[in-house]
mmCIF file of N, CA and C in Angstrom:
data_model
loop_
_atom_site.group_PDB
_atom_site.id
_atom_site.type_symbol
_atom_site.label_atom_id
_atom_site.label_comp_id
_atom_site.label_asym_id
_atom_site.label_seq_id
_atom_site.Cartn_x
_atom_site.Cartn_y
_atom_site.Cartn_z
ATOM 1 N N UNK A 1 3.507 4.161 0.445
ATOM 2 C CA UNK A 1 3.395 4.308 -0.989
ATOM 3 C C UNK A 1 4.523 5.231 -1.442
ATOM 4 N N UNK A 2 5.259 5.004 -2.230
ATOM 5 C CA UNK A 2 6.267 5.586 -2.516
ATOM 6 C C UNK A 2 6.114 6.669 -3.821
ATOM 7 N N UNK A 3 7.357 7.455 -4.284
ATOM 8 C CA UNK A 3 7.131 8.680 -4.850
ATOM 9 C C UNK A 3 6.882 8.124 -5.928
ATOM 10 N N UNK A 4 6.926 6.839 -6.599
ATOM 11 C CA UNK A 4 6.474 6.514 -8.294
ATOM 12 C C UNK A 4 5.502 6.008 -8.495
ATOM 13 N N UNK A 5 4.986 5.225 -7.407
ATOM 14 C CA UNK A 5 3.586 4.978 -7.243
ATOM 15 C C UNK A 5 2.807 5.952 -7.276
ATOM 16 N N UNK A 6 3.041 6.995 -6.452
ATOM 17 C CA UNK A 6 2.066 8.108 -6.585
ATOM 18 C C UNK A 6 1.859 8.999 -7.656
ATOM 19 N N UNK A 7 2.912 8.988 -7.834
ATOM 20 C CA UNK A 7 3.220 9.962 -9.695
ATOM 21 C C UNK A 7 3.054 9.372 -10.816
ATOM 22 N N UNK A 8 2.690 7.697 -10.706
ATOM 23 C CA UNK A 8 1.972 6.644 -11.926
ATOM 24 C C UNK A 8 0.462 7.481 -11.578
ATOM 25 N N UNK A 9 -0.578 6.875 -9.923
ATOM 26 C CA UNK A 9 -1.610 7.228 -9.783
ATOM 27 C C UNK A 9 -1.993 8.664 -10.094
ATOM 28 N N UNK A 10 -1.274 9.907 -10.438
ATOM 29 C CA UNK A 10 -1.500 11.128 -10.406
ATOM 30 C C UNK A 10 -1.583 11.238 -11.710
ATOM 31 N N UNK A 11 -0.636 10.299 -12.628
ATOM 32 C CA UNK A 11 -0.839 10.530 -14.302
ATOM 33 C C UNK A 11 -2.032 9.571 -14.762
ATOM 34 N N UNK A 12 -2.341 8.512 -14.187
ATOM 35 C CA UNK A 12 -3.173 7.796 -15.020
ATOM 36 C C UNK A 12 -4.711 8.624 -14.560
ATOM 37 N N UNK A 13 -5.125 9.223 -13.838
ATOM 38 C CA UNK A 13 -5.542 9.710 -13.142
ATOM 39 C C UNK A 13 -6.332 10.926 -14.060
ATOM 40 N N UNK A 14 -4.859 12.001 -14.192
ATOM 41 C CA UNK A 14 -5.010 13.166 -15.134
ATOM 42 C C UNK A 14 -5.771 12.442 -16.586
ATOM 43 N N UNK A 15 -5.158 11.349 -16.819
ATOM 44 C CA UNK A 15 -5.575 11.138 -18.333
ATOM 45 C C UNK A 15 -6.885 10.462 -18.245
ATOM 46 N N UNK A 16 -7.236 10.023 -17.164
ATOM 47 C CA UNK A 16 -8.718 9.695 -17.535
ATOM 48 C C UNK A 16 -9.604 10.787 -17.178
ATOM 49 N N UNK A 17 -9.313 11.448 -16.660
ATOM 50 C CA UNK A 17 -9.428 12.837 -16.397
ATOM 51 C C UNK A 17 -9.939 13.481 -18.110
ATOM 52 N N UNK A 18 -9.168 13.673 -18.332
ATOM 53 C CA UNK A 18 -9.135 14.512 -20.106
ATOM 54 C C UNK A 18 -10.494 13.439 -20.916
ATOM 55 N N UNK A 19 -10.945 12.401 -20.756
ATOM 56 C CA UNK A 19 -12.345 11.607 -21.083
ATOM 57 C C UNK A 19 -13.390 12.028 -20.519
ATOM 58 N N UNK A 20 -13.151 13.066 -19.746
ATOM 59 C CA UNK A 20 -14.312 13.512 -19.288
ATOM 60 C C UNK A 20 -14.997 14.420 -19.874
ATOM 61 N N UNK A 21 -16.412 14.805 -19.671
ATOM 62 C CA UNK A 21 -17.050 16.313 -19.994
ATOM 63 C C UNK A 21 -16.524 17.230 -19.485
ATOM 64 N N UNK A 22 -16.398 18.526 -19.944
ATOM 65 C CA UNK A 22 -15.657 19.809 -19.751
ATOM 66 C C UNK A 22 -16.654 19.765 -18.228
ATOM 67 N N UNK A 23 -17.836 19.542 -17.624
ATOM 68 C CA UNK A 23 -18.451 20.266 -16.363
ATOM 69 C C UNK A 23 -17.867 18.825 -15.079
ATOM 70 N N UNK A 24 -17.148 18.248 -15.684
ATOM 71 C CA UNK A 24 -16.616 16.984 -14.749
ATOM 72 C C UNK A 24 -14.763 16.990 -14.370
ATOM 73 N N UNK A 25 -14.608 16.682 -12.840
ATOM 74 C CA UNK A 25 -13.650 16.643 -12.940
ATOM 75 C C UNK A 25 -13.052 16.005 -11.887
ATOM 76 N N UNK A 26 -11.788 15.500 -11.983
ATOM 77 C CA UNK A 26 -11.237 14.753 -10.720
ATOM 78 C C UNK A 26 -10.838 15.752 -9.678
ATOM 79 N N UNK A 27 -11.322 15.465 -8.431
ATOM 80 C CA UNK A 27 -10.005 16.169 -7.260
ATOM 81 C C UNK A 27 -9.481 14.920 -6.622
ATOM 82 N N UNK A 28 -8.213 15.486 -6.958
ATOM 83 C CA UNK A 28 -7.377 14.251 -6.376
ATOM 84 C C UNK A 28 -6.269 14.932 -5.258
ATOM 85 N N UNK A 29 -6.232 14.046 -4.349
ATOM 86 C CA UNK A 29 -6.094 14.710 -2.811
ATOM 87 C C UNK A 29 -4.483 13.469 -2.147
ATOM 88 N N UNK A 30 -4.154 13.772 -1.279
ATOM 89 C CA UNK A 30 -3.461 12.817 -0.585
ATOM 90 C C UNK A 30 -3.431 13.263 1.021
ATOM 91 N N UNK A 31 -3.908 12.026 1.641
ATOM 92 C CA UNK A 31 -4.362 12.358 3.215
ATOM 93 C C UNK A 31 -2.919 12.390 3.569
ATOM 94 N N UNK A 32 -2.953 13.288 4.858
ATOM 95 C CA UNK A 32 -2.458 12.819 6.107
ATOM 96 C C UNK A 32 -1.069 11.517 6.691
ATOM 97 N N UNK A 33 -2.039 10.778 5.685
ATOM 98 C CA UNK A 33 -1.611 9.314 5.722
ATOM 99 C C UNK A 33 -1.458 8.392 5.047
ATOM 100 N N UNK A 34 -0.679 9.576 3.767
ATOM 101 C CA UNK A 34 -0.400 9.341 2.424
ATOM 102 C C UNK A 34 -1.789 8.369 1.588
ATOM 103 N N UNK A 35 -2.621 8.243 1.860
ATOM 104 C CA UNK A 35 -3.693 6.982 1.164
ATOM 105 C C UNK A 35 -4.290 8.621 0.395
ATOM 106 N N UNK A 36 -4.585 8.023 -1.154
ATOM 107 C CA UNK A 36 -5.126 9.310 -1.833
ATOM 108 C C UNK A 36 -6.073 8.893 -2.173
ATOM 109 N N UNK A 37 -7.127 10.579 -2.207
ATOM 110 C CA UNK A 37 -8.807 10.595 -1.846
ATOM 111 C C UNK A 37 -8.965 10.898 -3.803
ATOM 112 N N UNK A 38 -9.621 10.293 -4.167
ATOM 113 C CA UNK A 38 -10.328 10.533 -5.343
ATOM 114 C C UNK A 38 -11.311 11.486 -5.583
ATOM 115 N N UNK A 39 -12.430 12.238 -5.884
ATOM 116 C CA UNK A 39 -13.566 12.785 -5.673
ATOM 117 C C UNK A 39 -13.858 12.926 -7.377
ATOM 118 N N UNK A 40 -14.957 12.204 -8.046
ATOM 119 C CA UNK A 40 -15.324 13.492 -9.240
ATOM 120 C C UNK A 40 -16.324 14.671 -9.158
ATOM 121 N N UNK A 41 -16.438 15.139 -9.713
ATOM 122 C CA UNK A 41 -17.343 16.870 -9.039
ATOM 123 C C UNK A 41 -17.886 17.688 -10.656
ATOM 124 N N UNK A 42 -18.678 17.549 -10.545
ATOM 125 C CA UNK A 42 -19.718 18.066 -11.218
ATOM 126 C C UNK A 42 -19.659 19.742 -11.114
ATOM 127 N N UNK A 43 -19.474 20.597 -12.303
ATOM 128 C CA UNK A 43 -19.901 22.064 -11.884
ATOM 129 C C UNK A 43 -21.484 21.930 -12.386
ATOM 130 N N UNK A 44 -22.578 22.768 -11.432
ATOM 131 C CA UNK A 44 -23.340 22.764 -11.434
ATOM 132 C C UNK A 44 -23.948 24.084 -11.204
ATOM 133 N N UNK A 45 -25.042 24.509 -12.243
ATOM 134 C CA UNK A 45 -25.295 25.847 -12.432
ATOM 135 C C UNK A 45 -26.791 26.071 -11.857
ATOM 136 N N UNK A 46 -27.110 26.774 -11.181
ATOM 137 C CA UNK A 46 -27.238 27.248 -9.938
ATOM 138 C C UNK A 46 -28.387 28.715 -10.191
ATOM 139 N N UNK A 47 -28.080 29.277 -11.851
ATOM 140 C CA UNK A 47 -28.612 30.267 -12.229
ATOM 141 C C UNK A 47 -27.879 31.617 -11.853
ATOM 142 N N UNK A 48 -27.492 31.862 -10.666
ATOM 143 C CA UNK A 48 -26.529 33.334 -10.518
ATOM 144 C C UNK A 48 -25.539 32.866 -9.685
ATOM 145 N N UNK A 49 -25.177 31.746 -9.639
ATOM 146 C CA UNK A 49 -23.978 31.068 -9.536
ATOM 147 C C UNK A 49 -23.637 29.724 -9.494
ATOM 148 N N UNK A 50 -23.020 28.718 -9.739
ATOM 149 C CA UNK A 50 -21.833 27.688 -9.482
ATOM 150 C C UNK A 50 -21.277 27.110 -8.882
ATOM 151 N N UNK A 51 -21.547 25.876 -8.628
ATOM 152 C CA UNK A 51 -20.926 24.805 -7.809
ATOM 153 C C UNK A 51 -20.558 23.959 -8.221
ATOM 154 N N UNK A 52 -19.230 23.341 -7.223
ATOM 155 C CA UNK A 52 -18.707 22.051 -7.363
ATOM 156 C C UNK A 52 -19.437 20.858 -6.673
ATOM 157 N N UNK A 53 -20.234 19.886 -7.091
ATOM 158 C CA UNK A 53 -21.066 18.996 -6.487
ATOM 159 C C UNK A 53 -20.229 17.279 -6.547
ATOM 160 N N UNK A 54 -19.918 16.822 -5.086
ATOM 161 C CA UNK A 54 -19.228 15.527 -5.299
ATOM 162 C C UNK A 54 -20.673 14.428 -5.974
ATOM 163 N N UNK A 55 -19.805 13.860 -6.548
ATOM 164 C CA UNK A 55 -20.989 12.639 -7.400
ATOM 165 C C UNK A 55 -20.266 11.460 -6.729
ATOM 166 N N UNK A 56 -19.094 11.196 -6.334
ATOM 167 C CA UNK A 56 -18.331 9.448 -5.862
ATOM 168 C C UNK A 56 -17.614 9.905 -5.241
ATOM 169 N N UNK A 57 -16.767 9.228 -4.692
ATOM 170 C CA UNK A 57 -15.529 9.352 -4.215
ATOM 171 C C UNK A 57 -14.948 7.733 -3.765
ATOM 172 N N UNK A 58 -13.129 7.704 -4.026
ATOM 173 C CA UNK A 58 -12.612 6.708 -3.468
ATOM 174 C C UNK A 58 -11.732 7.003 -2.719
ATOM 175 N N UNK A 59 -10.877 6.068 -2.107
ATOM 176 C CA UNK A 59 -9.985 6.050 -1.421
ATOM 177 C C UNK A 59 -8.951 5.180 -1.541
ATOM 178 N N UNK A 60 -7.664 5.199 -2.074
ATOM 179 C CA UNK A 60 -6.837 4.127 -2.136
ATOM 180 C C UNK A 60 -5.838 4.031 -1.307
ATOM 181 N N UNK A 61 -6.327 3.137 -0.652
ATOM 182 C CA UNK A 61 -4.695 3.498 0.738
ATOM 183 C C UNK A 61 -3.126 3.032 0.302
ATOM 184 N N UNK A 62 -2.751 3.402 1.340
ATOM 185 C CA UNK A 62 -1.313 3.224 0.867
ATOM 186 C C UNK A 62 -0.589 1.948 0.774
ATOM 187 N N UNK A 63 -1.373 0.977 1.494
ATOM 188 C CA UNK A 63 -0.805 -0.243 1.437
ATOM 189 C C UNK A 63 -1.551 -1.394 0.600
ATOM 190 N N UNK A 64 -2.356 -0.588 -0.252
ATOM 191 C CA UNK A 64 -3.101 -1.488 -1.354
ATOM 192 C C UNK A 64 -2.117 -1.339 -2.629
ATOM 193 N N UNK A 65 -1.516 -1.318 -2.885
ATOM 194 C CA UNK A 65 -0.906 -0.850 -4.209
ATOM 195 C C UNK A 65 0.822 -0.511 -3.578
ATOM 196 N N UNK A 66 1.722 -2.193 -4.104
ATOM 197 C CA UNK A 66 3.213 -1.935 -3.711
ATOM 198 C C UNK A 66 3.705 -1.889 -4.760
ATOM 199 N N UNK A 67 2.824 -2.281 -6.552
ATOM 200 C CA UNK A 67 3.948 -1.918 -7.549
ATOM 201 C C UNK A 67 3.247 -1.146 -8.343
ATOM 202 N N UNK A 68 4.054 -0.173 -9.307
ATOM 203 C CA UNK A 68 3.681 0.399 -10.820
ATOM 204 C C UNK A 68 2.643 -0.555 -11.274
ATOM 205 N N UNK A 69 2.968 -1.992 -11.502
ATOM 206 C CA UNK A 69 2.030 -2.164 -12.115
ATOM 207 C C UNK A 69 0.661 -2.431 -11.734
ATOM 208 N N UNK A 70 0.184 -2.441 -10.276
ATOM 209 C CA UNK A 70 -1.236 -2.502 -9.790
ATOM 210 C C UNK A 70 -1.911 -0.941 -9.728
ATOM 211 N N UNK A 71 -1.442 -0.334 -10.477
ATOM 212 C CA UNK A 71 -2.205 1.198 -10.574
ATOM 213 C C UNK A 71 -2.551 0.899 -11.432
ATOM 214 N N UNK A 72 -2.628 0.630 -12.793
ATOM 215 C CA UNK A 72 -3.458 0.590 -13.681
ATOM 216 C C UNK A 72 -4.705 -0.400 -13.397
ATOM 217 N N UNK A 73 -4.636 -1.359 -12.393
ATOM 218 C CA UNK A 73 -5.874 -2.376 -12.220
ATOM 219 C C UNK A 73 -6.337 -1.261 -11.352
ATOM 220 N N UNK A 74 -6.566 -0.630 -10.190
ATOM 221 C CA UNK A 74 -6.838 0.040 -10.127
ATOM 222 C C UNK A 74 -7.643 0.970 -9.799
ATOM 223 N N UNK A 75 -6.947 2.303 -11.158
ATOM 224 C CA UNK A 75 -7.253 3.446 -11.700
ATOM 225 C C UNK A 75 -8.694 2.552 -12.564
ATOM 226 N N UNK A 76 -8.042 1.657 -13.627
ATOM 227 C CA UNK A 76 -10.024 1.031 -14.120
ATOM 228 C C UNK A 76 -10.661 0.754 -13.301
ATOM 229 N N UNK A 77 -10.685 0.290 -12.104
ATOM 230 C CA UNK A 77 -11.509 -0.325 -11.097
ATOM 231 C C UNK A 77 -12.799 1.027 -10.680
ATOM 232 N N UNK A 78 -11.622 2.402 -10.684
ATOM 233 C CA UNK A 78 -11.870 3.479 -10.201
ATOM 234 C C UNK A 78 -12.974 4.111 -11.967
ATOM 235 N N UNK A 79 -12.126 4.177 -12.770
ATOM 236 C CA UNK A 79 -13.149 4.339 -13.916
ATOM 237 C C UNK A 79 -14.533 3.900 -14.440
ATOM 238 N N UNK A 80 -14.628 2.483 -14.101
ATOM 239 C CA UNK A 80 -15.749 1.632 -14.463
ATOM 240 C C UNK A 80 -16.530 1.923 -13.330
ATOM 241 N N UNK A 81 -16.372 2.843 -12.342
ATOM 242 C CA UNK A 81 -17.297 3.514 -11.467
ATOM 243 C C UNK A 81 -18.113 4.341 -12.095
ATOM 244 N N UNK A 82 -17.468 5.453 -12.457
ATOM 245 C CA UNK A 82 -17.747 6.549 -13.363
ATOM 246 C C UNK A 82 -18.630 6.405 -14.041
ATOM 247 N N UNK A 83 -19.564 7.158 -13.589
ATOM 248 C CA UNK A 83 -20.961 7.150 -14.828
ATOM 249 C C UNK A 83 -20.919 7.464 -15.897
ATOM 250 N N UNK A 84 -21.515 6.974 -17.078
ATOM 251 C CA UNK A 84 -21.082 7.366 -18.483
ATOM 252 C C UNK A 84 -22.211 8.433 -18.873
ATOM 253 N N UNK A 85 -23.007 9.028 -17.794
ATOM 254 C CA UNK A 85 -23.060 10.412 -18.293
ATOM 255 C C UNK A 85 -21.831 11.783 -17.809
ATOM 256 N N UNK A 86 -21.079 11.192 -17.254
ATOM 257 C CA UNK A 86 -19.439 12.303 -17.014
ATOM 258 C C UNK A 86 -18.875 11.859 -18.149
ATOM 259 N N UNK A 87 -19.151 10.921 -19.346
ATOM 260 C CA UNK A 87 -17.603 10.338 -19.855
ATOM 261 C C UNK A 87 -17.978 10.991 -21.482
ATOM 262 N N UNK A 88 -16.897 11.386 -21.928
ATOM 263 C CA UNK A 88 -17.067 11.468 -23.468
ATOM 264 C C UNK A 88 -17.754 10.414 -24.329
ATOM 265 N N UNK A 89 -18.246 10.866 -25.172
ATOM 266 C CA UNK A 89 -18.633 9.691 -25.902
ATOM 267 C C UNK A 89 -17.621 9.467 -26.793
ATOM 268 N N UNK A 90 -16.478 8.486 -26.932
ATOM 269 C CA UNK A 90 -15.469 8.676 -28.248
ATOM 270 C C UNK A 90 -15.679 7.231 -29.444
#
């Protein structure tokens, strides 16, 4: 996976990111073996403290995705996961 592929997946990524609830959020990771780990994570209150709780996670390897334009199929593939109690209502 090359450096524009990854820097499309890292922006489309961030911006669905920003649709989220302020207690939701992406960690976005890249293995080992360049294939990047998705996670969304919930902060979760705890009463005298706070956690990050995984709710999904994906994985897109590196040899699924050879152009710019199959990140956006995707990044939705990866969204329409997403429960629409993480998502803004807009």
């Amino acid at each position: 996976m090359n450096i524009e592929i990854q820097t499309e997946i890292f922006r489309e990524l961030l911006e669905k990111e920003s649709l989220l609830k302020n207690n939701f959020k992406f960690q976005i990771l890249r293995s080992e073996t360049q294939d990047i780990l998705v996670k969304i994570k919930e902060l979760r209150d705890y009463g005298h403290y706070k956690s990050w709780g995984i709710l999904n996670s994906w994985r897109i390897k590196k040899d699924d995705i050879t152009t710019v334009d199959q990140v956006t199929v995707v990044i939705n593939c990866i969204w329409k996961e997403v429960s629409d109690e993480c998502k803004i209502n807009l």
